[in-house]
């Protein structure tokens, strides 16, 4: 097993810390690394796509899980897949799409591991129909603090602590996942514009149930009457008969394209307010008022940013701070207030995403709950951004909502406790299962998880 | 842990009654800091500084620390780190001395050098080692513009700060890539008890302004911070003034 000392950050490239990185290739090697970890503990890391400090562990051990990447069995008849936790969703698509199966939930990037998907209990554009990732996990193998391996099934406390538990209950070694059948690798997409936030919410409420996938890109720099103007894209996996004749010959081909890598050094100020506003404007105007049945590649529909490797560099050396929250149905006024505050402040935020969540899943620290979620990215250098986000936290917490841990790098521990009412159970389970703190991360230290 | 904006949750101030140190602590408590250690020579002033910060809602402890007693640094400071991570160490102790008297009495000049330089070398190395072991943290060192180019009027203090400044820069390079960040802060004339009763120099500033610059420097991950910022340009010009002329400048 290779071991080195590295400085690590999350995808947002803020708050680097140094740890000893182990790269286990077998379950035994992973167990050795966990048993041998020092007083500063260990944490699993997938592809490092969590934005903040969830998959780093200052002064301790980090288990890079990406060498544990075998797909063990595929049941082509039922769509049940057993794979190691370090396999990426990209790889699963490559292998399973030609067999007519698609991942049950995909986030805005394919480059996340199964372990990371369970650890953050990720959601996708189909949350209103399919829930979060853990809903499609039949069981998993978990390496716990005692060095033993347990099979964990839904409906148990350990499952609910692990789904969304940010790697703090142990190292997921493998999982059995239920895939969904698809007839083609294309998406049939409906696009429409919404003139403002209320129009958007009305459209989503009225017809989301008719689409498998739904999300809206919202222009947070638009002000006044246009506040919240957006472009909705909703879609389905295209059935075979809508494909043009040529495409029908290879309906399940998976061909994500790639653009050039983003430059390592980006001049400061490229992401100024004016250029971002201009971009948002163009993009809104370019969108059709209404268009149905457009065929798009999977990658275009789900993972537009994956086409530009290292796109996080466009925010420059100081990185950026994402913010994603959810407020429940009935709290629309809070959502309106927050959107108004962001647009009034003229934060240079590229297209933000608004989505309507469906029912939540039982994970104790799982993020989604029925309601409205808004996700945006902001350059870390914006003046007084820290205080502004603290104020937004207050709004969110008062409305009974919460902030997404996979995207957090700045929450206060007290606010977190108010947002996640099942945190005491999570802490109690950890205290019992892992009394010496074999699993710790910068996130767990910062927030006292 | 520090957050995405470099705001620490725990802070250790070496020189616990320092005006600049306390102004910084107050500002950081308003952000994310909840635990503060004030290290200094035991005194009522140290205790009342602690009480004042407690009023702001922080959990504050004091610990005996004498810059001149290098032998004790390992134990005194090491103990603090065993009680939990320290996200930021602020090296704020220092004495100005009295140039006139120090020139007459070499031993009192040595005291300035030992406090500002030798004491900082040993305390700085002890803290750097502990920060490195925890894999993260910032060491913020209060240097001074006086160290940038020694002046006739205060070269004893100035030379001690020059040594400290060079030491801190080198330490920063040595720690590069270890997760530990070293930031050198070079204030100009700061109105505090250190300078009480002295004629003000141009571009004089306040402990609060220095504190603000430190918070910004943490957010930006800066290696060098001048306060006020204009001093960077002023000092780079002064650096190149020929000796005969520099001697006669009224600075
Ligand atoms: C462009 C982009 C778009 C995104 N869009 C979405 C989105 O639409 N919806 C969404 O929900 N998220 C989204 N995310 C966030 C991302 O899906 C999550 O952060 C995910 O957890 C990343 O997986 P990873 O493999 O990179 O894990 P890492 O970032 O490496 O780790 C994330 C967490 O999972 C834990 N973990 C990783 N592997 C294991 C393991 N084997 N066992 C136990 N714990 C483990 C880690 O300890 C850590 O706490 C997006 C991120 C990016 C960069
Ligand atoms: N004020 C300025 O104009 C100015 C300008 C540039 C740089 N600086 C530097 O900034 C730092 C803080 O300055 P300040 O303005 O805050 O000054 P200050 O209020 O006078 O604080 C100086 C601190 O140093 C402590 N100290 C002195 N000798 C010590 C020793 N032997 N052991 C332990 N602690 C000792 C003092 O503690 P006691 O209470 O025990 O004396 C006091 O806490 C100093 O390093 C200074 O050189 C100041």
CSV table of N, CA and C in Angstrom, one decimal, chain A residues 311-409:
chain,number,residue,atom,x,y,z
A,311,UNK,N,-12.4,22.7,-13.7
A,311,UNK,CA,-13.0,24.0,-13.8
A,311,UNK,C,-13.0,24.8,-12.6
A,312,UNK,N,-12.7,24.2,-11.4
A,312,UNK,CA,-12.7,24.9,-10.2
A,312,UNK,C,-11.5,25.9,-10.2
A,313,UNK,N,-10.6,25.8,-11.1
A,313,UNK,CA,-9.5,26.7,-11.1
A,313,UNK,C,-9.9,28.1,-11.6
A,314,UNK,N,-11.0,28.2,-12.3
A,314,UNK,CA,-11.4,29.5,-12.8
A,314,UNK,C,-11.6,30.5,-11.7
A,315,UNK,N,-11.8,30.0,-10.5
A,315,UNK,CA,-12.0,31.0,-9.4
A,315,UNK,C,-10.6,31.4,-8.8
A,316,UNK,N,-9.5,31.0,-9.4
A,316,UNK,CA,-8.2,31.5,-9.0
A,316,UNK,C,-7.7,30.8,-7.7
A,317,UNK,N,-6.6,31.3,-7.3
A,317,UNK,CA,-5.8,30.7,-6.2
A,317,UNK,C,-6.5,30.6,-4.9
A,318,UNK,N,-7.4,31.6,-4.7
A,318,UNK,CA,-8.0,31.6,-3.4
A,318,UNK,C,-9.3,30.8,-3.3
A,319,UNK,N,-9.6,30.2,-4.4
A,319,UNK,CA,-10.8,29.2,-4.3
A,319,UNK,C,-12.1,29.9,-4.2
A,320,UNK,N,-13.1,29.1,-4.0
A,320,UNK,CA,-14.5,29.6,-3.9
A,320,UNK,C,-15.3,28.9,-2.8
A,321,UNK,N,-16.4,29.5,-2.5
A,321,UNK,CA,-17.2,29.0,-1.4
A,321,UNK,C,-18.6,28.7,-2.0
A,322,UNK,N,-19.0,27.4,-2.0
A,322,UNK,CA,-20.3,27.1,-2.4
A,322,UNK,C,-21.3,27.3,-1.3
A,323,UNK,N,-22.6,27.5,-1.6
A,323,UNK,CA,-23.6,27.5,-0.6
A,323,UNK,C,-24.8,26.8,-1.1
A,324,UNK,N,-25.3,25.8,-0.3
A,324,UNK,CA,-26.5,25.1,-0.7
A,324,UNK,C,-27.3,24.9,0.5
A,325,UNK,N,-28.6,25.3,0.4
A,325,UNK,CA,-29.5,25.1,1.5
A,325,UNK,C,-30.8,24.6,1.0
A,326,UNK,N,-31.6,24.1,2.0
A,326,UNK,CA,-33.0,23.7,1.6
A,326,UNK,C,-33.9,24.3,2.7
A,327,UNK,N,-35.1,24.8,2.3
A,327,UNK,CA,-36.1,25.2,3.2
A,327,UNK,C,-37.4,24.4,2.8
A,328,UNK,N,-38.2,24.0,3.8
A,328,UNK,CA,-39.3,23.2,3.5
A,328,UNK,C,-40.4,23.9,2.8
A,329,UNK,N,-41.4,23.1,2.3
A,329,UNK,CA,-42.6,23.7,1.6
A,329,UNK,C,-43.3,24.5,2.7
A,330,UNK,N,-43.9,25.6,2.3
A,330,UNK,CA,-44.5,26.5,3.3
A,330,UNK,C,-43.6,27.6,3.7
A,331,UNK,N,-42.3,27.4,3.4
A,331,UNK,CA,-41.3,28.5,3.7
A,331,UNK,C,-40.9,29.3,2.5
A,332,UNK,N,-41.8,29.4,1.5
A,332,UNK,CA,-41.4,30.1,0.3
A,332,UNK,C,-41.0,31.5,0.5
A,333,UNK,N,-41.6,32.1,1.6
A,333,UNK,CA,-41.2,33.5,1.9
A,333,UNK,C,-39.8,33.6,2.2
A,334,UNK,N,-39.3,32.7,3.0
A,334,UNK,CA,-37.8,32.7,3.4
A,334,UNK,C,-37.0,32.5,2.1
A,335,UNK,N,-37.4,31.7,1.2
A,335,UNK,CA,-36.6,31.5,-0.1
A,335,UNK,C,-36.6,32.8,-0.8
A,336,UNK,N,-37.8,33.4,-0.9
A,336,UNK,CA,-37.9,34.7,-1.7
A,336,UNK,C,-36.9,35.7,-1.0
A,337,UNK,N,-37.0,35.8,0.3
A,337,UNK,CA,-36.1,36.8,1.0
A,337,UNK,C,-34.6,36.5,0.7
A,338,UNK,N,-34.2,35.3,0.7
A,338,UNK,CA,-32.8,35.0,0.5
A,338,UNK,C,-32.4,35.3,-0.9
A,339,UNK,N,-33.3,34.9,-1.9
A,339,UNK,CA,-32.9,35.2,-3.3
A,339,UNK,C,-32.8,36.7,-3.5
A,340,UNK,N,-33.8,37.4,-2.8
A,340,UNK,CA,-33.7,38.9,-3.0
A,340,UNK,C,-32.4,39.5,-2.4
A,341,UNK,N,-32.0,38.9,-1.2
A,341,UNK,CA,-30.8,39.4,-0.6
A,341,UNK,C,-29.6,39.2,-1.4
A,342,UNK,N,-29.5,38.0,-2.0
A,342,UNK,CA,-28.4,37.7,-2.8
A,342,UNK,C,-28.3,38.5,-4.1
A,343,UNK,N,-29.5,38.7,-4.7
A,343,UNK,CA,-29.4,39.5,-5.9
A,343,UNK,C,-29.2,41.0,-5.6
A,344,UNK,N,-29.7,41.5,-4.5
A,344,UNK,CA,-29.5,42.9,-4.1
A,344,UNK,C,-28.1,43.1,-3.8
A,345,UNK,N,-27.4,42.1,-3.3
A,345,UNK,CA,-26.0,42.3,-2.9
A,345,UNK,C,-25.1,42.2,-4.2
A,346,UNK,N,-25.7,41.8,-5.3
A,346,UNK,CA,-24.9,41.7,-6.5
A,346,UNK,C,-23.7,40.8,-6.4
A,347,UNK,N,-23.8,39.6,-5.8
A,347,UNK,CA,-22.7,38.7,-5.7
A,347,UNK,C,-22.5,38.1,-7.1
A,348,UNK,N,-21.2,38.1,-7.6
A,348,UNK,CA,-21.0,37.5,-8.9
A,348,UNK,C,-21.1,36.0,-8.9
A,349,UNK,N,-22.3,35.5,-8.9
A,349,UNK,CA,-22.5,34.1,-8.9
A,349,UNK,C,-23.0,33.6,-10.3
A,350,UNK,N,-22.2,32.6,-10.8
A,350,UNK,CA,-22.7,32.1,-12.1
A,350,UNK,C,-24.0,31.4,-11.8
A,351,UNK,N,-24.6,31.0,-12.8
A,351,UNK,CA,-25.9,30.3,-12.7
A,351,UNK,C,-26.0,29.5,-11.5
A,352,UNK,N,-27.0,29.8,-10.7
A,352,UNK,CA,-27.2,29.0,-9.5
A,352,UNK,C,-28.4,28.0,-9.8
A,353,UNK,N,-28.5,27.0,-9.0
A,353,UNK,CA,-29.5,25.9,-9.3
A,353,UNK,C,-30.6,25.9,-8.3
A,354,UNK,N,-31.8,25.9,-8.7
A,354,UNK,CA,-33.0,25.7,-7.8
A,354,UNK,C,-33.7,24.5,-8.1
A,355,UNK,N,-34.0,23.7,-7.1
A,355,UNK,CA,-34.7,22.4,-7.3
A,355,UNK,C,-35.7,22.2,-6.2
A,356,UNK,N,-36.8,21.4,-6.6
A,356,UNK,CA,-37.8,21.0,-5.7
A,356,UNK,C,-37.5,19.6,-5.2
A,357,UNK,N,-37.2,19.5,-3.9
A,357,UNK,CA,-36.9,18.1,-3.4
A,357,UNK,C,-38.2,17.4,-3.1
A,358,UNK,N,-38.2,16.1,-3.2
A,358,UNK,CA,-39.3,15.2,-2.7
A,358,UNK,C,-39.1,14.8,-1.3
A,359,UNK,N,-39.6,13.7,-0.9
A,359,UNK,CA,-39.5,13.2,0.4
A,359,UNK,C,-38.0,12.9,0.8
A,360,UNK,N,-37.7,13.1,2.0
A,360,UNK,CA,-36.3,12.9,2.5
A,360,UNK,C,-36.1,11.4,2.8
A,361,UNK,N,-34.9,11.0,3.0
A,361,UNK,CA,-34.6,9.6,3.4
A,361,UNK,C,-34.1,9.6,4.8
A,362,UNK,N,-34.0,8.4,5.4
A,362,UNK,CA,-33.8,8.4,6.9
A,362,UNK,C,-32.5,8.8,7.5
A,363,UNK,N,-31.4,8.9,6.6
A,363,UNK,CA,-30.1,9.2,7.1
A,363,UNK,C,-30.1,10.4,8.1
A,364,UNK,N,-29.5,10.2,9.2
A,364,UNK,CA,-29.6,11.2,10.3
A,364,UNK,C,-29.0,12.6,9.9
A,365,UNK,N,-27.9,12.5,9.1
A,365,UNK,CA,-27.3,13.8,8.7
A,365,UNK,C,-27.5,14.0,7.2
A,366,UNK,N,-28.5,13.3,6.6
A,366,UNK,CA,-28.8,13.4,5.2
A,366,UNK,C,-29.4,14.8,5.0
A,367,UNK,N,-29.0,15.4,3.9
A,367,UNK,CA,-29.4,16.8,3.6
A,367,UNK,C,-30.9,17.0,3.1
A,368,UNK,N,-31.3,16.2,2.1
A,368,UNK,CA,-32.6,16.6,1.5
A,368,UNK,C,-33.8,16.4,2.4
A,369,UNK,N,-34.7,17.3,2.3
A,369,UNK,CA,-36.0,17.2,2.9
A,369,UNK,C,-37.0,17.9,2.0
A,370,UNK,N,-38.3,17.5,2.1
A,370,UNK,CA,-39.2,18.1,1.1
A,370,UNK,C,-39.2,19.6,1.1
A,371,UNK,N,-38.9,20.2,0.0
A,371,UNK,CA,-38.9,21.7,0.0
A,371,UNK,C,-38.1,22.2,-1.2
A,372,UNK,N,-37.5,23.4,-1.0
A,372,UNK,CA,-36.8,24.1,-2.1
A,372,UNK,C,-35.3,24.1,-1.8
A,373,UNK,N,-34.5,23.7,-2.7
A,373,UNK,CA,-33.1,23.8,-2.5
A,373,UNK,C,-32.4,24.7,-3.5
A,374,UNK,N,-31.5,25.6,-3.0
A,374,UNK,CA,-30.8,26.5,-3.9
A,374,UNK,C,-29.3,26.3,-3.7
A,375,UNK,N,-28.6,26.2,-4.8
A,375,UNK,CA,-27.1,26.0,-4.7
A,375,UNK,C,-26.4,27.0,-5.6
A,376,UNK,N,-25.4,27.7,-5.0
A,376,UNK,CA,-24.6,28.7,-5.7
A,376,UNK,C,-23.2,28.6,-5.3
A,377,UNK,N,-22.3,29.1,-6.2
A,377,UNK,CA,-20.9,29.2,-5.9
A,377,UNK,C,-20.5,30.7,-5.8
A,378,UNK,N,-19.6,31.1,-4.9
A,378,UNK,CA,-19.2,32.4,-4.8
A,378,UNK,C,-17.7,32.5,-4.6
A,379,UNK,N,-17.0,33.4,-5.3
A,379,UNK,CA,-15.5,33.5,-5.1
A,379,UNK,C,-15.2,33.8,-3.6
A,380,UNK,N,-14.2,33.1,-3.0
A,380,UNK,CA,-14.0,33.3,-1.6
A,380,UNK,C,-13.5,34.7,-1.3
A,381,UNK,N,-13.1,35.5,-2.3
A,381,UNK,CA,-12.5,36.8,-2.0
A,381,UNK,C,-13.5,37.9,-1.9
A,382,UNK,N,-14.8,37.6,-2.1
A,382,UNK,CA,-15.8,38.7,-2.0
A,382,UNK,C,-15.7,39.3,-0.6
A,383,UNK,N,-15.7,40.7,-0.6
A,383,UNK,CA,-15.6,41.3,0.7
A,383,UNK,C,-16.8,41.0,1.6
A,384,UNK,N,-16.5,40.7,2.9
A,384,UNK,CA,-17.5,40.4,3.9
A,384,UNK,C,-18.5,39.3,3.5
A,385,UNK,N,-18.0,38.4,2.7
A,385,UNK,CA,-18.8,37.2,2.4
A,385,UNK,C,-19.1,36.4,3.6
A,386,UNK,N,-18.1,36.2,4.5
A,386,UNK,CA,-18.3,35.4,5.7
A,386,UNK,C,-19.5,35.8,6.5
A,387,UNK,N,-19.6,37.1,6.7
A,387,UNK,CA,-20.7,37.6,7.5
A,387,UNK,C,-22.0,37.4,6.8
A,388,UNK,N,-22.0,37.7,5.5
A,388,UNK,CA,-23.2,37.6,4.7
A,388,UNK,C,-23.8,36.1,4.8
A,389,UNK,N,-22.9,35.2,4.6
A,389,UNK,CA,-23.3,33.8,4.7
A,389,UNK,C,-23.8,33.4,6.1
A,390,UNK,N,-23.2,34.0,7.1
A,390,UNK,CA,-23.7,33.7,8.5
A,390,UNK,C,-25.1,34.2,8.6
A,391,UNK,N,-25.4,35.3,8.0
A,391,UNK,CA,-26.8,35.9,8.0
A,391,UNK,C,-27.8,35.0,7.3
A,392,UNK,N,-27.3,34.5,6.1
A,392,UNK,CA,-28.2,33.5,5.4
A,392,UNK,C,-28.4,32.3,6.2
A,393,UNK,N,-27.4,31.8,6.9
A,393,UNK,CA,-27.6,30.6,7.8
A,393,UNK,C,-28.7,30.9,8.8
A,394,UNK,N,-28.7,32.1,9.4
A,394,UNK,CA,-29.8,32.4,10.3
A,394,UNK,C,-31.1,32.3,9.7
A,395,UNK,N,-31.3,32.9,8.5
A,395,UNK,CA,-32.5,32.8,7.8
A,395,UNK,C,-33.0,31.3,7.6
A,396,UNK,N,-32.0,30.5,7.1
A,396,UNK,CA,-32.3,29.1,6.8
A,396,UNK,C,-32.7,28.4,8.1
A,397,UNK,N,-31.9,28.6,9.1
A,397,UNK,CA,-32.2,27.8,10.4
A,397,UNK,C,-33.5,28.3,11.0
A,398,UNK,N,-33.8,29.6,10.9
A,398,UNK,CA,-35.1,30.1,11.4
A,398,UNK,C,-36.3,29.5,10.7
A,399,UNK,N,-36.0,29.2,9.4
A,399,UNK,CA,-37.1,28.7,8.5
A,399,UNK,C,-37.2,27.1,8.7
A,400,UNK,N,-36.4,26.6,9.6
A,400,UNK,CA,-36.4,25.1,9.8
A,400,UNK,C,-35.6,24.4,8.7
A,401,UNK,N,-34.8,25.1,7.9
A,401,UNK,CA,-34.1,24.5,6.8
A,401,UNK,C,-32.7,24.1,7.3
A,402,UNK,N,-31.9,23.7,6.3
A,402,UNK,CA,-30.5,23.3,6.6
A,402,UNK,C,-29.6,23.5,5.4
A,403,UNK,N,-28.3,23.5,5.8
A,403,UNK,CA,-27.2,23.7,4.8
A,403,UNK,C,-26.5,22.3,4.5
A,404,UNK,N,-26.1,22.1,3.3
A,404,UNK,CA,-25.5,20.8,2.8
A,404,UNK,C,-24.1,20.7,3.3
A,405,UNK,N,-23.8,19.6,4.1
A,405,UNK,CA,-22.4,19.4,4.6
A,405,UNK,C,-21.4,19.2,3.5
A,406,UNK,N,-21.8,18.5,2.4
A,406,UNK,CA,-20.8,18.2,1.4
A,406,UNK,C,-20.3,19.5,0.7
A,407,UNK,N,-21.1,20.6,0.9
A,407,UNK,CA,-20.7,21.8,0.3
A,407,UNK,C,-20.3,22.8,1.4
A,408,UNK,N,-20.2,22.4,2.6
A,408,UNK,CA,-19.9,23.4,3.7
A,408,UNK,C,-18.4,23.5,4.0
A,409,UNK,N,-18.0,24.7,4.3
A,409,UNK,CA,-16.6,24.9,4.7
A,409,UNK,C,-16.5,26.0,5.7
